[in-house]
Coordinates of C-alpha atoms and ligand atoms in Angstrom, one line a residue:
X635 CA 97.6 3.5 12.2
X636 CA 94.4 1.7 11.1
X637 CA 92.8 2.7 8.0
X638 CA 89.8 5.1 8.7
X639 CA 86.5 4.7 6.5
X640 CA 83.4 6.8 6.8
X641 CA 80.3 5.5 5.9
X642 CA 78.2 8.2 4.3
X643 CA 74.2 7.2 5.1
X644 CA 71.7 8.3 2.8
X645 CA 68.9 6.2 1.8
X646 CA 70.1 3.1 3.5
X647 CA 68.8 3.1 7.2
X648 CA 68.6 -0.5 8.2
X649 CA 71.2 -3.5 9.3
X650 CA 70.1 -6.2 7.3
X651 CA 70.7 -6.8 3.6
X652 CA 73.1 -3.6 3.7
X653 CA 76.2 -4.9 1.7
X654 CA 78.1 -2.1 3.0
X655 CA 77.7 -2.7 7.0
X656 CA 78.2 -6.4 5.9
X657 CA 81.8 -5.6 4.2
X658 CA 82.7 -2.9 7.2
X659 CA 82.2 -5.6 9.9
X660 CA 85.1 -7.8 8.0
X661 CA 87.3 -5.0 7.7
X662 CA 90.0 -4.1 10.2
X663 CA 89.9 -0.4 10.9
X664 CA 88.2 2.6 12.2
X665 CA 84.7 3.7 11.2
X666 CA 82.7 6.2 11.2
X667 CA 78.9 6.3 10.4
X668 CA 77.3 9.6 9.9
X669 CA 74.1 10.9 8.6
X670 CA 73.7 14.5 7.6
X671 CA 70.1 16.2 7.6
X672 CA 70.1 19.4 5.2
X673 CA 68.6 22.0 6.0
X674 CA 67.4 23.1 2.7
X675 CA 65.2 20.0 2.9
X676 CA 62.8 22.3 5.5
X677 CA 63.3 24.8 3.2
X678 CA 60.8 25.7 0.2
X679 CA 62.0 25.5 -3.1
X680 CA 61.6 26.4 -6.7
X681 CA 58.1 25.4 -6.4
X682 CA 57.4 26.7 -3.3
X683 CA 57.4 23.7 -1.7
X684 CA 59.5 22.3 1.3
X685 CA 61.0 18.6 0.1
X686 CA 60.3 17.4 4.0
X687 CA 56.7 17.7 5.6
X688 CA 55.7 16.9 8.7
X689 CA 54.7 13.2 7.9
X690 CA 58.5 12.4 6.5
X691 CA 60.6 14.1 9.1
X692 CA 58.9 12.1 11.9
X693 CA 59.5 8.8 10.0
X694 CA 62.9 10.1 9.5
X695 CA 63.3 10.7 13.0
X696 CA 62.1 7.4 14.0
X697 CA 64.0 5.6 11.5
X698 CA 67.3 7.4 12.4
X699 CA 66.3 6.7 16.1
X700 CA 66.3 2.9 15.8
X701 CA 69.2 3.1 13.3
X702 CA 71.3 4.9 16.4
X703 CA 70.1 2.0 19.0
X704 CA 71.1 -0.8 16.7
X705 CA 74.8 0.6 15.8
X706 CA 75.1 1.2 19.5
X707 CA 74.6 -2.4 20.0
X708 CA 77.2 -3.2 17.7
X709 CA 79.6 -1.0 19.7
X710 CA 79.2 1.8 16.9
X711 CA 78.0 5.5 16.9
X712 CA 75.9 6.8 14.8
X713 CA 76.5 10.5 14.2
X714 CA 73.7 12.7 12.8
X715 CA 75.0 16.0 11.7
X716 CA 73.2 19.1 9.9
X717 CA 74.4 21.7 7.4
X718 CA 75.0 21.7 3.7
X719 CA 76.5 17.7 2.8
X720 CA 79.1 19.0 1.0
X721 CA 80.4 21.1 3.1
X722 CA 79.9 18.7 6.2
X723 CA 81.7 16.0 4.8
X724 CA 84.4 17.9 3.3
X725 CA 85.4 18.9 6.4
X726 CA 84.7 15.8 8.4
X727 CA 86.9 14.1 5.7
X728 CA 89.8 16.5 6.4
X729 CA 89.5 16.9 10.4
X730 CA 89.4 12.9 11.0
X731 CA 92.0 12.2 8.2
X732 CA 89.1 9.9 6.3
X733 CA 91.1 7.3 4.2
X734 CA 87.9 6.2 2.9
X735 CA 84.0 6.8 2.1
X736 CA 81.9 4.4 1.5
X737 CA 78.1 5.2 0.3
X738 CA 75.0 3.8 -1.4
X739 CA 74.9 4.9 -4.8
X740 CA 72.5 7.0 -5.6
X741 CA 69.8 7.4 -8.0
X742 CA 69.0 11.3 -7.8
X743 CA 71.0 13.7 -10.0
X744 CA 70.6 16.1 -6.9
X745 CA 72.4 13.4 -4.2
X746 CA 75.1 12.1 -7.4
X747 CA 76.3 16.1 -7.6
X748 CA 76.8 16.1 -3.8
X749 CA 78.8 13.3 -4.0
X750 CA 81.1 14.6 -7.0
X751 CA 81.4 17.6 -5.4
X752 CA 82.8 15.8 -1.8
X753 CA 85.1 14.1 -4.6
X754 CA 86.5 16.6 -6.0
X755 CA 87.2 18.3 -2.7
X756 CA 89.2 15.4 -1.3
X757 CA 91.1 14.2 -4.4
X758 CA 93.1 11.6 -2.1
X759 CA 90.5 9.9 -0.6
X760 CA 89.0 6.5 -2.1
X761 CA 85.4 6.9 -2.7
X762 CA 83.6 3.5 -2.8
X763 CA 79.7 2.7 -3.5
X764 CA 78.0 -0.1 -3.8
X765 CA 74.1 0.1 -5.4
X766 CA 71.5 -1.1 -2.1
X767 CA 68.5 0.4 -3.8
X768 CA 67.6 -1.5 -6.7
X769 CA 66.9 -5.3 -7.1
X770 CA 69.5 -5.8 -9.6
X771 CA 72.9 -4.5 -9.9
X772 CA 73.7 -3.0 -13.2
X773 CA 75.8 -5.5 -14.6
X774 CA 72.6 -7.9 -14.3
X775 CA 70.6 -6.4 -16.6
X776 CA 69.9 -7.9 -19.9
X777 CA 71.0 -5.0 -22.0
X778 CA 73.0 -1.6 -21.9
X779 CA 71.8 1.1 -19.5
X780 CA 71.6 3.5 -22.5
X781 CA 68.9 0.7 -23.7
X782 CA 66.7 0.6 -21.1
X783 CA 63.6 0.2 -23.0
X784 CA 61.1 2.4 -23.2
X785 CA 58.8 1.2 -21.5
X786 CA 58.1 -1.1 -18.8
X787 CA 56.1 -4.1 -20.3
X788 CA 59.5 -5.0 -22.5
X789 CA 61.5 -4.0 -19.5
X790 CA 59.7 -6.8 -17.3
X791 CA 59.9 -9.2 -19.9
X792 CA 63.6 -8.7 -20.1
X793 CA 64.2 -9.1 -16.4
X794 CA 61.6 -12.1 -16.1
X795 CA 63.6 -13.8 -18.9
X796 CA 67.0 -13.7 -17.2
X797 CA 65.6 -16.0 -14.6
X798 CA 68.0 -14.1 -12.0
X799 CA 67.2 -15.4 -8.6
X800 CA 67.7 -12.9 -5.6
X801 CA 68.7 -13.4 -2.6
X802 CA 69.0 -11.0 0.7
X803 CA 72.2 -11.2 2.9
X804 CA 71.2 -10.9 7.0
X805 CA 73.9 -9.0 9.2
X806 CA 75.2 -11.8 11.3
X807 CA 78.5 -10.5 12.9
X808 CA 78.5 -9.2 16.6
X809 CA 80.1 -6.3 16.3
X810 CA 81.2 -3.4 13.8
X811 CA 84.5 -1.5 13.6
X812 CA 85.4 0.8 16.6
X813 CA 84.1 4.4 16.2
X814 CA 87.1 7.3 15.4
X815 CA 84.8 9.8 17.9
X816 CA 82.7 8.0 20.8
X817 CA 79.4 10.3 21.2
X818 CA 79.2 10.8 24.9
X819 CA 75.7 11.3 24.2
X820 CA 73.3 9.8 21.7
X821 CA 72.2 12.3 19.2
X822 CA 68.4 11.4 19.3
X823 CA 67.5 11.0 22.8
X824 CA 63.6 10.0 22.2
X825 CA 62.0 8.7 18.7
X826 CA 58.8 11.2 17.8
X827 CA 56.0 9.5 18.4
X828 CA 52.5 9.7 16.2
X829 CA 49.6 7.3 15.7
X830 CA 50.2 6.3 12.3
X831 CA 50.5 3.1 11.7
X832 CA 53.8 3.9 9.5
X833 CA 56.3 3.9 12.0
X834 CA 59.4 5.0 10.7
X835 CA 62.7 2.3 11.1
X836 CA 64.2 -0.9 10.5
X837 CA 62.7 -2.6 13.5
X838 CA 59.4 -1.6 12.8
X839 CA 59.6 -2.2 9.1
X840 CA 60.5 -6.3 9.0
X841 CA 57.7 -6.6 11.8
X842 CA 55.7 -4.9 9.2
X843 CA 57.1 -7.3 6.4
X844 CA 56.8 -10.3 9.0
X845 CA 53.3 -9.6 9.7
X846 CA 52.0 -9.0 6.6
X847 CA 53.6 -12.8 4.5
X848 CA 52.3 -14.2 8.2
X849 CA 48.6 -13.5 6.7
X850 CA 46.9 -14.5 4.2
X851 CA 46.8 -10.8 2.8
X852 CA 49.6 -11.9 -0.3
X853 CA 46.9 -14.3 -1.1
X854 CA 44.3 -11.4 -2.0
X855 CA 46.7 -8.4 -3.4
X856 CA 45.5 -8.1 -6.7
X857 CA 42.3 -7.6 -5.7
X858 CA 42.5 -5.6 -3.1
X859 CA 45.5 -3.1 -3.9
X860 CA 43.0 -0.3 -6.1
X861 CA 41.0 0.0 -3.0
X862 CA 41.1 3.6 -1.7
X863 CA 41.1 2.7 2.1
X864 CA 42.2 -0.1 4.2
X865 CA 45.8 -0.1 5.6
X866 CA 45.7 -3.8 4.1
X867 CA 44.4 -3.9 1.1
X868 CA 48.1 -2.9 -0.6
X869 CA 51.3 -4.0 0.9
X870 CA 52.2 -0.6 2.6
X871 CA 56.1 -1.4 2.0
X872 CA 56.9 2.1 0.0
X873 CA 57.8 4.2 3.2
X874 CA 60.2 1.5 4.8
X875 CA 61.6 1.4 1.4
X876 CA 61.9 5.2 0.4
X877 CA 64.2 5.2 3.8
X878 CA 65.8 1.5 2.8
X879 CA 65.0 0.6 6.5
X880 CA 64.1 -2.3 4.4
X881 CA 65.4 -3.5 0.7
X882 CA 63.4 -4.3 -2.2
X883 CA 65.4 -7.6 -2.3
X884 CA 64.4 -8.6 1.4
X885 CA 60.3 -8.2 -0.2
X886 CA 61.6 -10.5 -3.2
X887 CA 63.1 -12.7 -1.4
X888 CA 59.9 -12.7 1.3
X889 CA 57.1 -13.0 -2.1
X890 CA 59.4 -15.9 -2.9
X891 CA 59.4 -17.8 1.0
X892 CA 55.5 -17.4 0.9
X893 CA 54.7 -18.6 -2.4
X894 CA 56.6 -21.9 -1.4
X895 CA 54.8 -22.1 1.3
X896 CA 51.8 -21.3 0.5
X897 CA 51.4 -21.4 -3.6
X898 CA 51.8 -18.9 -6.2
X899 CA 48.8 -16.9 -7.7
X900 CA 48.7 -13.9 -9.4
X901 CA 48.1 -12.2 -6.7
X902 CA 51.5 -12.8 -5.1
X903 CA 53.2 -12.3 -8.8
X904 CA 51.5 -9.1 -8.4
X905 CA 53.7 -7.7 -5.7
X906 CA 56.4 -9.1 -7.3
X907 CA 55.3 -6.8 -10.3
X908 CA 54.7 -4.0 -8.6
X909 CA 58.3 -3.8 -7.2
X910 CA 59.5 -4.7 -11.0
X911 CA 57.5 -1.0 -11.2
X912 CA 59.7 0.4 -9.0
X913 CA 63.0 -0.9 -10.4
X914 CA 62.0 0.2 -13.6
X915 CA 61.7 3.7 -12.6
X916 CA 64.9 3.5 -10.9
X917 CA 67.1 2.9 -13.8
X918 CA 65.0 5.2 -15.6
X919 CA 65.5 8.1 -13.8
X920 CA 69.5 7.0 -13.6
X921 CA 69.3 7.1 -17.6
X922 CA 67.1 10.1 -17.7
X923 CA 68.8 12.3 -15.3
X924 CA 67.6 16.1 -14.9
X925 CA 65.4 15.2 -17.8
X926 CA 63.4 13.3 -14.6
X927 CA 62.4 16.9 -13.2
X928 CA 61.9 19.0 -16.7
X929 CA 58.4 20.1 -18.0
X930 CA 58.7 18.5 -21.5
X931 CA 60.4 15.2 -20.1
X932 CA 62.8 13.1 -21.8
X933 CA 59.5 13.1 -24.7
X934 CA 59.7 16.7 -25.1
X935 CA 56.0 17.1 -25.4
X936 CA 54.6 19.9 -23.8
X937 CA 51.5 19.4 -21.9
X938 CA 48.2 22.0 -21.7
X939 CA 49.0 24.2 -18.9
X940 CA 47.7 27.1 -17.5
X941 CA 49.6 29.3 -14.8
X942 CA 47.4 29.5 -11.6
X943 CA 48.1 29.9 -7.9
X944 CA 44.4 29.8 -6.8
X945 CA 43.7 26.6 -9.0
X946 CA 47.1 24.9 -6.7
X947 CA 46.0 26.2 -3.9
X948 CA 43.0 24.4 -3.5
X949 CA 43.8 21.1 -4.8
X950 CA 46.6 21.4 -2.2
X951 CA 44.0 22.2 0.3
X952 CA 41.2 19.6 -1.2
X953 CA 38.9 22.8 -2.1
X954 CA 38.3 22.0 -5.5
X955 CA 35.0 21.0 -7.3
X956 CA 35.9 17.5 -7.2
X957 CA 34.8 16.0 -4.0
X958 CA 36.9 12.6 -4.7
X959 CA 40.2 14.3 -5.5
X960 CA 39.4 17.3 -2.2
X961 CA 39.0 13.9 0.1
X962 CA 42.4 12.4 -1.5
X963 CA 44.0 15.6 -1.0
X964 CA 42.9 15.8 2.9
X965 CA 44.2 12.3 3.5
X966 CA 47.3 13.1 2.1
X967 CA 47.8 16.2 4.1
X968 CA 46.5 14.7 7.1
X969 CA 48.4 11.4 7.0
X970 CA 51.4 11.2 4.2
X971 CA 50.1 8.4 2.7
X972 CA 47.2 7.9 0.1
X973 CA 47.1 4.4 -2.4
X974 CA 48.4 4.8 -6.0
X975 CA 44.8 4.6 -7.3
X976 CA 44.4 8.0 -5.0
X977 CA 48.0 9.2 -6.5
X978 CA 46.9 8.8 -10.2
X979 CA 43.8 10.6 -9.6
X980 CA 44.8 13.5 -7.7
X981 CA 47.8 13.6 -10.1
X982 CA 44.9 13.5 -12.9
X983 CA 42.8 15.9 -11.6
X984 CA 45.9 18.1 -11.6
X985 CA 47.3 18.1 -15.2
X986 CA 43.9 17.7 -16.9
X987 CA 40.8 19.1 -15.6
X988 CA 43.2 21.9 -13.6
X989 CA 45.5 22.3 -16.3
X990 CA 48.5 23.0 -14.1
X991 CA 52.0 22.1 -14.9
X992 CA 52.8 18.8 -13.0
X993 CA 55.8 19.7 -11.6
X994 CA 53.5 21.5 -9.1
X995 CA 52.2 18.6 -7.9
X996 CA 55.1 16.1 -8.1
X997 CA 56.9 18.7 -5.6
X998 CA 53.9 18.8 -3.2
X999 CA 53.6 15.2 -3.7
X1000 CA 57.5 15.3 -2.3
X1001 CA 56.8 17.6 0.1
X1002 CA 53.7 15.4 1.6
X1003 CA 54.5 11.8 1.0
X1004 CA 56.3 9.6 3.6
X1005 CA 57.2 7.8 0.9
X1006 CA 58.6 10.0 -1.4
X1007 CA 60.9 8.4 -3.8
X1008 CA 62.7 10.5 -6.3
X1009 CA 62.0 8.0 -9.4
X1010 CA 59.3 6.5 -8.6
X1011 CA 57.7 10.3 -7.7
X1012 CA 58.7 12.3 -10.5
X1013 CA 58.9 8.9 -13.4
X1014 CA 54.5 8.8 -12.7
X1015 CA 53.7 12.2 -12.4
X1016 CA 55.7 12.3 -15.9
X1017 CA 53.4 9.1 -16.9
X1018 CA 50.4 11.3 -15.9
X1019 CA 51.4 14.1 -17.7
X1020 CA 52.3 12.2 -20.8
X1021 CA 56.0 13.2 -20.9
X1022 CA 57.5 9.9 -19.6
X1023 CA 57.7 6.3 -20.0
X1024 CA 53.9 6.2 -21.0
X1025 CA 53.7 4.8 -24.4
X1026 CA 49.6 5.7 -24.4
X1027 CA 50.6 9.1 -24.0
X1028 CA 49.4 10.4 -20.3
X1029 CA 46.1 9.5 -18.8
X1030 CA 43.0 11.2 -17.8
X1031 CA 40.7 9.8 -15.3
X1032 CA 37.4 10.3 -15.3
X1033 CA 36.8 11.9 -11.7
X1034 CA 32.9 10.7 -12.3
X1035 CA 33.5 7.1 -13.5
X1036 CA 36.4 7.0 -10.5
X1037 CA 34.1 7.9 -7.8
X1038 CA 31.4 5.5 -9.1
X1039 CA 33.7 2.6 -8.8
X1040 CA 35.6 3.2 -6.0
X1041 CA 33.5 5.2 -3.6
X1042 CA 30.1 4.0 -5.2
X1043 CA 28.6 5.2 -1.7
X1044 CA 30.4 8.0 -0.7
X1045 CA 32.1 6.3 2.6
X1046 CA 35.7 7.7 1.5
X1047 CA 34.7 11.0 0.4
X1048 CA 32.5 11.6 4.1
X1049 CA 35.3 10.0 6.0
X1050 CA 37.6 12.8 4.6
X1051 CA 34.8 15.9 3.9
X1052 CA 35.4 15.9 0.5
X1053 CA 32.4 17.8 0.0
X1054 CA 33.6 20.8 2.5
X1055 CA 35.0 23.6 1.1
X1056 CA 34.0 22.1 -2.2
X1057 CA 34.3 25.5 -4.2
X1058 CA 31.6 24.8 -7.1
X1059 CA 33.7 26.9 -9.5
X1060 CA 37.2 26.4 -10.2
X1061 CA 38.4 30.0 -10.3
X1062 CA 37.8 32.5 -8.1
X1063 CA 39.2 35.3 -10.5
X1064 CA 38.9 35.4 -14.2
X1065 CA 41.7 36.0 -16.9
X1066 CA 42.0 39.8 -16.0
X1067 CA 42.4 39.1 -12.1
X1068 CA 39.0 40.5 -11.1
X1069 CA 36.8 38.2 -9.1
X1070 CA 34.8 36.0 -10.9
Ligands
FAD1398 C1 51.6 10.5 -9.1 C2 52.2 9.3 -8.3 C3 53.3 9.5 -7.5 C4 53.9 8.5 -6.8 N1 54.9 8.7 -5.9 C5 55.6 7.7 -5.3 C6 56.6 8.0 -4.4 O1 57.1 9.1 -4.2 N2 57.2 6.9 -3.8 C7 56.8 5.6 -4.0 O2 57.3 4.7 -3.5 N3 55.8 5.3 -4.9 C8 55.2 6.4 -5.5 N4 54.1 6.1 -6.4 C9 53.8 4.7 -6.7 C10 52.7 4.0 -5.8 O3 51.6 4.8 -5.8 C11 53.2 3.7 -4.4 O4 54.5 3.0 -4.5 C12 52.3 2.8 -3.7 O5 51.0 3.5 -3.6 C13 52.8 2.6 -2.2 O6 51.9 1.9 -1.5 P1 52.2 0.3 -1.2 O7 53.5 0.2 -0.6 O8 51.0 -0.2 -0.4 O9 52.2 -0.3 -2.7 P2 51.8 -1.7 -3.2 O10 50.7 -1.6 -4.2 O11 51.7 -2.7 -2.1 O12 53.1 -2.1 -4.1 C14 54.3 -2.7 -3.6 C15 55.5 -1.9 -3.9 O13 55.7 -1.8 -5.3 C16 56.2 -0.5 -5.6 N5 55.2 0.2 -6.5 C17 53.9 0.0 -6.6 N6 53.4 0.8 -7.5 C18 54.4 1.5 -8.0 C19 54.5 2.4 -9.1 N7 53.4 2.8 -9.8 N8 55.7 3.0 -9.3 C20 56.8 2.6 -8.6 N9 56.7 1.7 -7.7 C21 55.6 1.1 -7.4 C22 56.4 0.3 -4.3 O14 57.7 0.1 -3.9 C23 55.4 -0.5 -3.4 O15 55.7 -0.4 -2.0 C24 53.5 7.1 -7.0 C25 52.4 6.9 -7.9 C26 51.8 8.0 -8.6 C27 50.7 7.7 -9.5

């Protein structure tokens, strides 16, 4: 009998520069490719929060939707199951007589423990992973994991210095391994559709990455990524990526084709530093672990906070007295995107003039984004806070200054009715609970 290998799909969803699909279509068995939405992810948690909003299920869906057109194409079937992972997989491993799993690593505690737990459930099966998230693999890096430094300026210098050059692999064989079930029927029989201009898959997100090193937009990046509007005044990559319908590498690689083509400037360096950003809160989080999601951080500084549900409330709702952060907040809810100069405001707004603990906000930030990526979520709200990998300490932006320079004429906050429901006082009750 052929040798039987599941491939478990997390964070992974696309063809191309996927080292695993790229192994299974050497390999002589029988395969099975499964993804397995969790229901606790509609669920709210700790913080009353629910991990998946509306914005990121339908990319999801979308994303999940292409995925299952492509793998059919390759004679494969991709099967999309729900319930608790462990469970799922535990028993899907034992019912189809798995010989093998292969996965993505992962960077969240959270997903690691699910996959320890499948482990230790099926003791004779070979568990294999392979890292598809980062740039660099861990043996690449210049130094220990447990010396990642501390903070990213050395960390960039480190990486810059090894002179590594990447490169992105392209799936070029014809067809994958059979399937060990045929689906009669395909599990997602129409993507969701929605007018963002984030459309969730990995079709949609090379066009995306095509289009955008077609234009002259590279060129201009430094300039133009603090802007708080304009779908291109930043790159726009972080959803494709927070799915891995596209890899950080293919980006690289893509910086690299344009600046030969059409020079280097600090602009284009810029993206390439950005997604140096990324990396570094990637291994970050892997060193940090739970520390990632605690109050006092791996600094152990405990910021000013105060506990209130009202204050939350309405900066979730964009009803505080800050007519930038209220217009932030309504994009965000409205479309599950908003730029990182947005982000670090809104984030801002939260820890200092609010004085809430950030956790808050990171998991509404999880719960809203598209783009929500564990590290990169919870390692800035951590900067903001000043319990991470800041070495100033946190930050504070001034909501007045902001909105001077990047709204000097009030376009984004009218666009979003920041000034509507703009309660002039914070709280509505005072320290007793009786209405202020
Ligand atoms: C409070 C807060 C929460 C954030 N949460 C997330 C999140 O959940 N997911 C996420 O991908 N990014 C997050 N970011 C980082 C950043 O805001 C987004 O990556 C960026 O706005 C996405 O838009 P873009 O693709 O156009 O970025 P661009 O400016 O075009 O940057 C290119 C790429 O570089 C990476 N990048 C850029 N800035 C950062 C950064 N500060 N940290 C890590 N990576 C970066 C992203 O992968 C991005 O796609 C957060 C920032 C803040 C301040």
């Amino acid at each position: 009998m052929k040798k039987r290998i599941l491939y478990w799909l997390q964070n992974d969803l696309r063809i191309d520069d996927n080292p695993i699909l790229n192994d299974l279509s050497q390999q002589q068995c029988e395969l099975d490719i499964v993804f397995v939405i969790n229901p606790a992810w509609f669920k709210s948690n700790n913080y009353q929060q629910k991990p998946y909003g509306v914005h990121k299920q339908r990319f999801l869906m979308q994303s999940l939707y292409e995925l299952q057109e492509s793998v059919l194409g390759l004679g494969q079937t991709l099967h999309i199951l729900e319930g608790d992972p462990v469970k799922v997989f535990t028993q899907r491993i034992n019912e189809l007589g798995i010989d093998e799993v292969v996965y993505s690593e992962q960077i969240g505690v959270y997903e690691q423990r699910q996959i320890t737990a499948v482990k230790s459930k099926c003791a004779t099966v070979v568990f294999k992973s392979v890292m598809q998230d980062t740039l660099y693999q861990q043996q690449q890096l210049p130094f220990e994991l447990a010396d990642l430094p501390t903070g990213f300026t050395p960390f960039r210098k480190k990486i810059e210095a090894t002179g590594i050059s990447l490169s992105s692999v392209p799936f070029s064989a014809k067809r994958l391994p059979p399937p060990i079930i045929l689906c009669a029927k395909q599990p997602i029989s129409e993507p969701p559709t929605g007018n963002s201009l984030l459309q969730g898959g990995h079709k949609a997100g090379l066009t995306h990455c095509l289009q955008y090193f077609s234009s002259a937009l590279p060129s201009s990046y430094k300039i133009t990524r603090n802007e708080l509007d304009g779908f291109d005044n930043s790159t726009k990559f972080s959803s494709w990526l927070a799915f891995g319908c596209i890899s950080a590498k293919q980006i690289f690689c893509a910086v690299d084709a344009y600046e030969a083509q059409h020079g280097e400037n600090e602009s284009t360096y810029w993206i390439k530093f950005e997604l140096l950003w990324r990396e570094y809160f990637k291994w970050h989080a892997i060193n940090v672990k739970h520390q990632l999601f605690t109050f006092k951080g791996k600094k152990q500084s405990s910021p000013l906070t105060t506990f209130s549900p009202n204050r939350f409330a309405k900066w979730c709702q964009g009803s505080t007295p800050y007519p930038l952060v209220n217009a932030i907040m309504k994009e965000l809810n409205a479309t599950g995107f908003i730029t990182n100069r947005s982000r670090q405001i809104a984030a801002s707004c939260l820890v200092n003039e609010l004085q809430l603990d950030w956790r808050y906000g990171a998991a509404y930030f999880e719960q809203q984004l598209i783009d929500y990526d564990v590290a990169a979520n919870w390692g800035n709200w951590q900067y903001i806070a000043g319990v991470g990998v800041d070495p100033r300490g946190g930050r504070h932006f001034n909501l007045q200054k902001q909105t001077q320079q990047y709204d000097p004429h009030g376009e984004y906050i009218a666009k979003w009715q920041g000034n509507e429901h703009c309660d002039a006082q914070l709280d509505d009750l005072d320290a007793a609970d009786w209405p202020v």
